[in-house]
Amino acid sequence: MMALGCVNILMHHGGAFSKQDELTYDGGDITLFQKIDKDELSYYHLVQLAKTVGFKDGDNLYYAIPGRSLDEGGIDHLKDDTSISEMMKYANGAKFLEVYIQRNEHDVSGYPTVGDAAQQDNTDETNKGNKPIRLRKKRDERPWTAEEEKVLTDVLYEMNDSGWKVDTGHKSGYLSFIEKELAKRLPNAHIKADPHIQSKVKTLKKLLSYILDIQQSGSGFGWDDERKMVVGDKDQFMGWAKSQPGAAALYGKPFVNFDKLFEIYASDLAKGAKAKGPGDQFDLHEELSSADVTEQTQQIDSAVDSHSQPPCHGSNSSSGVKSLAGRKRVILDDNVLASEFSNISKALNTLVEAETANAAAMNTMQSAFTQELEAQKRTDERREQLFSVLKKLSGFSRDQIVKAVLVIGQNEKRINLLFTTPDELKSEFVHQVLKRPKKM
């Protein structure tokens, strides 16, 4: 566990803040600085750490306030030791603090945040308190037209059957391939793999996952498959969307490419965290930006803890080994030597027997492991075929197929049971799963 007088810092760098539906930090990487002494941490010390990951004079530092989203006054400016002290007030209740580097080329306006308002005597009353900072869009952002989004979706759809999709997502280099295809079909658009396509694909997958969640568990609102939009009680939807960054944009607006995106990504989303191919890089900052502690945050915690274990104190190298210094010489007769050799022979026989038993046990374990791998491979193959199998069954709406993919695809026993069920009973099996998904 981390020492009580230390704090871990997750530093976001190489990206930039942007403000569309909500304030986000897009792109870049994250570096973990472990076990920083709380008493020694100063603004100068933090800047020195930031410089190791690209911070330059004129850049700005911000920190996230735990338990708040960036849009809810959850970010504040770091500019001196006083602001460092304000940040450290949150250190005891969090396993790590998040710090963001904003490059000087991305202009940040002078609107104060929580810490700024308390330190500026001449600030207007309306600018005090938990007011989030205003930011201009970063230079590499671009709006996508409906036609551009359609062409992008078409390219992704065509790639489904062209060898770019693997059982864990997309192959490395798929974004560059898409860039070349878009250049052919939209020669004047100048759309680049990074950041344009990478950001857009991430957004589309996020919105698709929201729609699948709504189809499965929406309460008071739902998905209209004919109009391709979220409908129902707007207040209830907006209440749900508060904890789903970007979801608010779905209400009452047609998501016209849903059908193709569903066929592209539904199988991946059904696998959850396993759906990360070599080309689908993991955006750690996206997972850590939410107020809730997600599975990825827990992985960071595990990484911190694993590096914070006390050093192992092994046995002293001299224990169990008697010093030869000062040992008296003795003269052994033949009988004593024969007895010693007999004991050594028995010990060697015992060792050989033990090694033979160990080898047999290892063979058994290896066989079991091989069988487990084969079973897992068979399940993965069946999971890949799940969507096409369900589409062939008659009497199910698209909404029911989506729910069946989500319910069956996340449980290995259900997957294997479906595939071993006779064809004439598969439809009844799916009906039962949809009726009692938690009891199957």
Coordinates of C-alpha atoms in Angstrom, one line a residue:
M1 CA 0.0 0.0 0.0
M2 CA 1.1 3.6 -0.6
A3 CA 2.7 5.4 2.4
L4 CA 0.5 7.8 4.3
G5 CA 2.8 10.7 3.6
C6 CA 2.8 10.1 -0.2
V7 CA 0.6 10.8 -3.1
N8 CA 0.4 9.4 -6.7
I9 CA 0.0 11.8 -9.6
L10 CA -1.5 10.9 -13.0
M11 CA -0.3 13.6 -15.4
H12 CA -2.2 14.1 -18.6
H13 CA 0.1 15.5 -21.4
G14 CA 0.3 15.9 -25.1
G15 CA -3.5 16.6 -25.5
A16 CA -5.7 19.6 -25.1
F17 CA -8.9 20.7 -23.5
S18 CA -12.0 21.1 -25.8
K19 CA -15.5 22.3 -25.2
Q20 CA -18.4 20.9 -27.2
D21 CA -21.2 19.3 -25.3
E22 CA -18.9 19.0 -22.3
L23 CA -15.4 19.9 -21.3
T24 CA -12.9 17.2 -22.1
Y25 CA -9.2 16.6 -22.5
D26 CA -8.6 15.0 -25.8
G27 CA -5.6 13.1 -27.1
G28 CA -2.2 12.7 -25.6
D29 CA -0.8 10.3 -23.0
I30 CA -0.8 9.8 -19.3
T31 CA 2.3 9.3 -17.0
L32 CA 2.1 8.0 -13.5
F33 CA 4.4 9.6 -10.9
Q34 CA 4.4 7.4 -7.8
K35 CA 4.9 8.1 -4.1
I36 CA 5.5 11.8 -4.2
D37 CA 6.2 13.2 -0.7
K38 CA 3.2 15.4 0.2
D39 CA 5.3 17.6 2.5
E40 CA 7.9 18.2 -0.2
L41 CA 5.6 18.8 -3.2
S42 CA 5.7 22.4 -4.3
Y43 CA 4.7 24.2 -7.5
Y44 CA 8.4 24.2 -8.5
H45 CA 8.6 20.5 -7.8
L46 CA 5.4 19.8 -9.9
V47 CA 6.7 21.8 -12.8
Q48 CA 10.0 19.9 -12.8
L49 CA 8.0 16.6 -13.0
A50 CA 5.9 18.1 -15.8
K51 CA 9.0 19.1 -17.8
T52 CA 9.9 15.4 -18.0
V53 CA 6.8 14.8 -20.1
G54 CA 7.0 17.9 -22.3
F55 CA 5.9 20.9 -20.2
K56 CA 7.5 24.1 -21.4
D57 CA 7.6 27.7 -20.1
G58 CA 4.3 29.4 -20.8
D59 CA 2.3 26.2 -20.5
N60 CA -0.4 25.9 -17.8
L61 CA -1.2 23.2 -15.2
Y62 CA -4.7 22.2 -14.0
Y63 CA -5.9 19.6 -11.5
A64 CA -9.1 17.6 -11.4
I65 CA -11.2 17.8 -8.3
P66 CA -12.1 14.2 -7.3
G67 CA -15.8 13.4 -7.4
R68 CA -16.7 16.1 -9.9
S69 CA -16.9 16.1 -13.7
L70 CA -14.8 18.8 -15.5
D71 CA -18.1 20.6 -16.4
E72 CA -19.2 20.8 -12.8
G73 CA -16.4 23.0 -11.5
G74 CA -14.2 20.0 -11.3
I75 CA -11.0 21.6 -12.5
D76 CA -8.8 24.3 -11.1
H77 CA -5.7 26.2 -12.1
L78 CA -2.3 25.4 -10.6
K79 CA 0.0 28.4 -10.6
D80 CA 1.7 28.7 -7.2
D81 CA 2.3 27.0 -3.9
T82 CA -1.1 28.1 -2.6
S83 CA -2.9 26.3 -5.4
I84 CA -0.8 23.3 -4.7
S85 CA -1.9 23.3 -1.1
E86 CA -5.6 23.5 -2.3
M87 CA -5.0 20.5 -4.5
M88 CA -3.4 18.5 -1.6
K89 CA -6.5 18.9 0.4
Y90 CA -8.0 16.1 -1.8
A91 CA -4.9 13.8 -1.5
N92 CA -6.1 11.9 1.6
G93 CA -9.4 10.9 0.0
A94 CA -7.9 9.7 -3.3
K95 CA -5.4 7.1 -4.4
F96 CA -4.1 9.6 -7.0
L97 CA -4.5 13.1 -8.2
E98 CA -5.0 14.0 -11.8
V99 CA -3.0 16.9 -13.3
Y100 CA -3.4 18.2 -16.9
I101 CA -0.8 20.1 -19.0
Q102 CA -2.4 22.7 -21.3
R103 CA 0.1 23.8 -24.0
N104 CA 0.5 27.6 -24.5
E105 CA -0.7 27.3 -28.1
H106 CA -4.2 26.4 -26.9
D107 CA -5.5 29.7 -25.4
V108 CA -7.3 29.5 -22.1
S109 CA -9.4 32.5 -21.1
G110 CA -9.0 34.2 -17.7
Y111 CA -12.2 33.0 -16.2
P112 CA -11.4 31.9 -12.6
T113 CA -12.2 28.5 -11.2
V114 CA -12.6 27.4 -7.6
G115 CA -9.1 28.3 -6.5
D116 CA -8.8 31.5 -8.6
A117 CA -12.0 33.1 -7.3
A118 CA -10.8 32.8 -3.7
Q119 CA -7.6 34.7 -4.5
Q120 CA -8.7 37.6 -6.7
D121 CA -10.2 40.5 -4.8
N122 CA -11.4 42.4 -7.9
T123 CA -13.2 39.5 -9.5
D124 CA -17.0 40.0 -10.3
E125 CA -19.3 38.1 -8.0
T126 CA -20.7 36.1 -11.0
N127 CA -17.3 34.7 -11.7
K128 CA -16.7 33.3 -8.2
G129 CA -17.3 29.7 -7.0
N130 CA -17.4 26.5 -8.9
K131 CA -17.3 28.1 -12.4
P132 CA -15.5 25.9 -15.0
I133 CA -12.8 27.5 -17.2
R134 CA -13.7 28.4 -20.7
L135 CA -11.5 27.0 -23.5
R136 CA -11.2 27.5 -27.2
K137 CA -11.3 24.5 -29.4
K138 CA -7.9 23.1 -30.1
R139 CA -6.6 23.8 -33.6
D140 CA -6.8 20.2 -34.9
E141 CA -10.5 19.8 -34.2
R142 CA -12.8 19.9 -37.3
P143 CA -16.6 19.5 -37.7
W144 CA -17.7 16.5 -39.6
T145 CA -20.4 16.9 -42.3
A146 CA -23.2 14.3 -42.6
E147 CA -21.7 13.1 -45.9
E148 CA -18.2 12.7 -44.4
E149 CA -19.6 10.7 -41.5
K150 CA -21.5 8.5 -43.9
V151 CA -18.4 7.8 -46.0
L152 CA -16.4 7.0 -42.9
T153 CA -19.1 4.6 -41.8
D154 CA -19.2 3.0 -45.2
V155 CA -15.4 2.5 -45.2
L156 CA -15.6 0.9 -41.7
Y157 CA -18.4 -1.3 -42.9
E158 CA -16.5 -2.5 -45.9
M159 CA -13.5 -3.3 -43.7
N160 CA -15.6 -5.8 -41.8
D161 CA -15.1 -8.4 -44.6
S162 CA -11.7 -7.3 -45.9
G163 CA -9.4 -8.8 -43.3
W164 CA -9.0 -5.6 -41.2
K165 CA -11.2 -7.0 -38.4
V166 CA -9.8 -9.6 -36.0
D167 CA -11.5 -11.3 -33.0
T168 CA -10.3 -8.5 -30.7
G169 CA -11.1 -5.4 -32.8
H170 CA -9.1 -3.8 -35.7
K171 CA -5.6 -4.5 -36.9
S172 CA -2.8 -2.0 -36.4
G173 CA -2.7 0.6 -39.1
Y174 CA -6.4 0.6 -39.8
L175 CA -6.7 4.3 -39.2
S176 CA -4.1 5.1 -41.9
F177 CA -5.9 2.8 -44.3
I178 CA -9.2 4.8 -43.6
E179 CA -7.3 8.1 -44.2
K180 CA -6.2 6.9 -47.6
E181 CA -9.8 5.7 -48.5
L182 CA -11.3 9.0 -47.4
A183 CA -8.7 10.9 -49.5
K184 CA -9.9 9.0 -52.6
R185 CA -13.6 9.5 -51.9
L186 CA -13.4 13.0 -50.3
P187 CA -10.3 14.5 -51.9
N188 CA -11.0 18.0 -50.6
A189 CA -11.8 17.1 -47.0
H190 CA -8.2 16.7 -45.8
I191 CA -9.2 14.3 -43.0
K192 CA -6.2 12.8 -41.1
A193 CA -6.0 9.5 -39.2
D194 CA -4.7 11.4 -36.1
P195 CA -6.5 13.2 -34.7
H196 CA -9.6 13.4 -36.9
I197 CA -10.5 9.8 -37.7
Q198 CA -9.2 8.5 -34.3
S199 CA -11.4 10.9 -32.4
K200 CA -14.5 10.4 -34.6
V201 CA -14.3 6.6 -34.3
K202 CA -14.0 6.9 -30.6
T203 CA -17.1 9.2 -30.5
L204 CA -19.1 6.9 -32.7
K205 CA -18.3 3.8 -30.6
K206 CA -19.2 5.7 -27.4
L207 CA -22.5 6.8 -28.8
L208 CA -23.3 3.3 -30.1
S209 CA -22.6 1.9 -26.6
Y210 CA -25.0 4.4 -25.1
I211 CA -27.7 3.4 -27.5
L212 CA -27.2 -0.3 -26.7
D213 CA -27.5 0.5 -23.0
I214 CA -30.7 2.4 -23.6
Q215 CA -32.2 -0.4 -25.6
Q216 CA -31.4 -2.9 -22.8
S217 CA -32.2 -0.8 -19.7
G218 CA -33.7 2.6 -20.6
S219 CA -36.3 3.7 -18.0
G220 CA -38.9 6.3 -19.2
F221 CA -37.0 6.7 -22.5
G222 CA -35.9 4.4 -25.2
W223 CA -34.7 3.9 -28.8
D224 CA -37.0 4.4 -31.8
D225 CA -35.6 2.0 -34.4
E226 CA -37.6 3.5 -37.2
R227 CA -36.6 7.1 -36.7
K228 CA -33.1 6.1 -35.3
M229 CA -33.3 8.4 -32.3
V230 CA -33.8 8.4 -28.5
V231 CA -37.4 9.3 -27.6
G232 CA -39.4 9.4 -24.3
D233 CA -39.3 11.5 -21.2
K234 CA -36.6 14.1 -21.8
D235 CA -36.0 14.9 -18.1
Q236 CA -35.4 11.3 -17.2
F237 CA -33.1 10.9 -20.2
M238 CA -31.1 14.0 -19.3
G239 CA -30.8 12.7 -15.7
W240 CA -29.3 9.5 -17.0
A241 CA -27.1 11.3 -19.5
K242 CA -25.4 13.4 -16.7
S243 CA -23.2 10.4 -15.9
Q244 CA -22.6 9.5 -19.6
P245 CA -20.4 12.1 -21.3
G246 CA -21.7 13.2 -24.6
A247 CA -25.0 11.1 -24.4
A248 CA -27.2 14.2 -24.2
A249 CA -26.6 14.9 -27.9
L250 CA -28.6 11.7 -28.8
Y251 CA -32.0 12.9 -27.6
G252 CA -34.4 13.6 -30.5
K253 CA -31.6 13.6 -33.1
P254 CA -31.5 10.9 -35.8
F255 CA -28.4 8.6 -35.6
V256 CA -28.7 7.7 -39.2
N257 CA -25.7 5.4 -39.4
F258 CA -26.8 3.2 -36.5
D259 CA -27.6 0.1 -38.5
K260 CA -24.1 -0.2 -40.1
L261 CA -22.3 0.9 -36.9
F262 CA -24.2 -1.8 -35.1
E263 CA -23.0 -4.5 -37.5
I264 CA -19.5 -3.1 -37.3
Y265 CA -19.1 -2.8 -33.5
A266 CA -22.0 -4.7 -31.7
S267 CA -20.0 -7.9 -31.4
D268 CA -17.0 -6.0 -30.0
L269 CA -19.1 -4.1 -27.5
A270 CA -20.7 -7.4 -26.4
K271 CA -17.2 -8.6 -25.4
G272 CA -16.7 -5.5 -23.3
A273 CA -13.0 -4.9 -22.2
K274 CA -11.8 -7.7 -24.5
A275 CA -12.7 -5.7 -27.6
K276 CA -9.3 -3.9 -27.9
G277 CA -7.5 -4.8 -31.0
P278 CA -3.9 -3.9 -31.8
G279 CA -5.1 -0.8 -33.7
D280 CA -7.6 0.2 -30.9
Q281 CA -5.4 2.0 -28.5
F282 CA -6.7 2.4 -25.0
D283 CA -7.5 5.9 -24.0
L284 CA -6.7 5.9 -20.3
H285 CA -7.7 9.5 -19.7
E286 CA -11.2 8.9 -21.0
E287 CA -11.8 6.2 -18.4
L288 CA -10.3 8.2 -15.5
S289 CA -12.2 11.3 -16.3
S290 CA -15.5 10.0 -14.9
A291 CA -16.5 10.5 -11.3
D292 CA -17.0 6.8 -10.7
V293 CA -14.1 4.4 -10.1
T294 CA -14.1 2.3 -13.3
E295 CA -12.5 -1.0 -14.0
Q296 CA -9.6 0.8 -15.7
T297 CA -9.0 3.0 -12.6
Q298 CA -8.9 -0.2 -10.5
Q299 CA -6.2 -1.4 -12.9
I300 CA -4.2 1.7 -12.2
D301 CA -4.6 1.2 -8.5
S302 CA -3.4 -2.3 -8.8
A303 CA -0.4 -1.1 -10.8
V304 CA 0.4 1.5 -8.0
D305 CA 0.0 -1.1 -5.3
S306 CA 2.1 -3.6 -7.1
H307 CA 5.0 -1.1 -7.2
S308 CA 4.4 -0.1 -3.6
Q309 CA 5.0 -3.4 -1.9
P310 CA 7.8 -3.5 0.7
P311 CA 11.0 -5.1 -0.4
C312 CA 11.2 -8.8 0.2
H313 CA 13.5 -9.7 3.1
G314 CA 14.9 -13.1 2.1
S315 CA 16.9 -15.3 4.4
N316 CA 20.4 -14.3 5.2
S317 CA 22.7 -15.8 2.7
S318 CA 24.7 -17.4 5.5
S319 CA 21.7 -19.0 7.2
G320 CA 21.7 -22.8 7.0
V321 CA 25.3 -22.8 5.7
K322 CA 27.9 -23.4 8.3
S323 CA 31.2 -21.5 8.0
L324 CA 34.1 -23.5 7.0
A325 CA 36.5 -21.3 8.9
G326 CA 37.9 -22.9 12.0
R327 CA 36.4 -26.3 11.1
K328 CA 38.6 -29.1 12.6
R329 CA 39.9 -31.8 10.4
V330 CA 38.8 -35.3 11.2
I331 CA 39.9 -38.6 9.7
L332 CA 37.0 -40.8 8.6
D333 CA 37.4 -44.5 8.3
D334 CA 36.0 -46.6 5.4
N335 CA 32.8 -47.6 7.3
V336 CA 31.9 -44.0 7.9
L337 CA 32.5 -43.1 4.2
A338 CA 30.4 -46.1 3.1
S339 CA 27.6 -45.0 5.4
E340 CA 27.7 -41.4 4.0
F341 CA 27.7 -42.6 0.4
S342 CA 24.7 -44.9 1.2
N343 CA 22.8 -41.9 2.6
I344 CA 23.7 -39.8 -0.4
S345 CA 22.4 -42.6 -2.7
K346 CA 19.1 -42.8 -0.8
A347 CA 18.7 -39.0 -1.0
L348 CA 19.3 -39.1 -4.7
N349 CA 16.8 -41.8 -5.2
T350 CA 14.2 -39.8 -3.2
L351 CA 15.0 -36.8 -5.3
V352 CA 14.5 -38.7 -8.6
E353 CA 11.2 -40.1 -7.4
A354 CA 10.1 -36.6 -6.4
E355 CA 11.1 -35.2 -9.8
T356 CA 9.3 -38.0 -11.5
A357 CA 6.1 -37.2 -9.6
N358 CA 6.5 -33.5 -10.3
A359 CA 6.9 -34.2 -14.0
A360 CA 3.7 -36.3 -14.0
A361 CA 1.9 -33.5 -12.2
M362 CA 3.2 -30.9 -14.7
N363 CA 2.0 -33.1 -17.6
T364 CA -1.4 -33.3 -16.0
M365 CA -1.5 -29.5 -15.5
Q366 CA -0.3 -28.9 -19.1
S367 CA -3.0 -31.1 -20.5
A368 CA -5.6 -29.3 -18.4
F369 CA -4.3 -26.0 -19.5
T370 CA -4.3 -27.0 -23.2
Q371 CA -7.9 -28.2 -22.9
E372 CA -8.9 -24.9 -21.2
L373 CA -7.2 -22.9 -24.0
E374 CA -9.0 -25.0 -26.6
A375 CA -12.4 -24.5 -24.8
Q376 CA -11.7 -20.7 -24.6
K377 CA -10.8 -20.6 -28.3
R378 CA -14.0 -22.4 -29.2
T379 CA -16.0 -20.0 -27.1
D380 CA -14.4 -17.0 -28.7
E381 CA -15.1 -18.4 -32.1
R382 CA -18.7 -18.9 -31.2
R383 CA -18.9 -15.4 -29.8
E384 CA -17.8 -14.0 -33.1
Q385 CA -20.5 -16.0 -34.8
L386 CA -23.2 -15.0 -32.3
F387 CA -24.6 -12.0 -34.2
S388 CA -24.9 -13.9 -37.5
V389 CA -26.6 -16.9 -35.8
L390 CA -29.1 -14.7 -34.1
K391 CA -29.9 -12.8 -37.3
K392 CA -30.9 -16.1 -39.0
L393 CA -33.6 -16.8 -36.3
S394 CA -37.0 -15.7 -37.4
G395 CA -39.5 -13.8 -35.2
F396 CA -37.1 -11.4 -33.5
S397 CA -37.0 -7.7 -33.9
R398 CA -33.7 -5.8 -34.2
D399 CA -34.2 -4.6 -30.6
Q400 CA -34.5 -8.2 -29.4
I401 CA -31.4 -9.3 -31.3
V402 CA -29.4 -6.4 -29.7
K403 CA -30.6 -7.5 -26.2
A404 CA -29.8 -11.2 -27.0
V405 CA -26.3 -10.3 -28.2
L406 CA -25.6 -8.3 -25.0
V407 CA -27.1 -10.9 -22.6
I408 CA -25.7 -14.1 -24.2
G409 CA -22.4 -12.6 -25.5
Q410 CA -21.2 -11.7 -21.9
N411 CA -21.7 -15.2 -20.5
E412 CA -19.6 -18.2 -21.8
K413 CA -22.0 -20.8 -20.5
R414 CA -24.9 -19.1 -22.4
I415 CA -22.9 -18.9 -25.6
N416 CA -21.9 -22.6 -25.5
L417 CA -25.4 -23.6 -24.5
L418 CA -26.9 -21.8 -27.4
F419 CA -24.6 -23.4 -29.9
T420 CA -25.2 -26.9 -28.6
T421 CA -29.0 -26.4 -28.6
P422 CA -30.7 -28.0 -31.6
D423 CA -31.6 -25.6 -34.3
E424 CA -35.4 -26.1 -33.9
L425 CA -35.1 -25.0 -30.2
K426 CA -32.7 -22.1 -30.6
S427 CA -35.6 -19.6 -31.0
E428 CA -37.2 -20.8 -27.8
F429 CA -33.8 -20.6 -26.0
V430 CA -33.4 -16.9 -27.0
H431 CA -37.0 -16.2 -25.9
Q432 CA -36.3 -17.6 -22.5
V433 CA -33.0 -15.7 -22.2
L434 CA -34.8 -12.4 -23.0
K435 CA -37.5 -13.2 -20.4
R436 CA -35.2 -14.1 -17.5
P437 CA -31.7 -13.0 -18.4
K438 CA -30.5 -13.0 -14.8
K439 CA -31.7 -16.5 -14.0
M440 CA -30.2 -18.2 -17.0

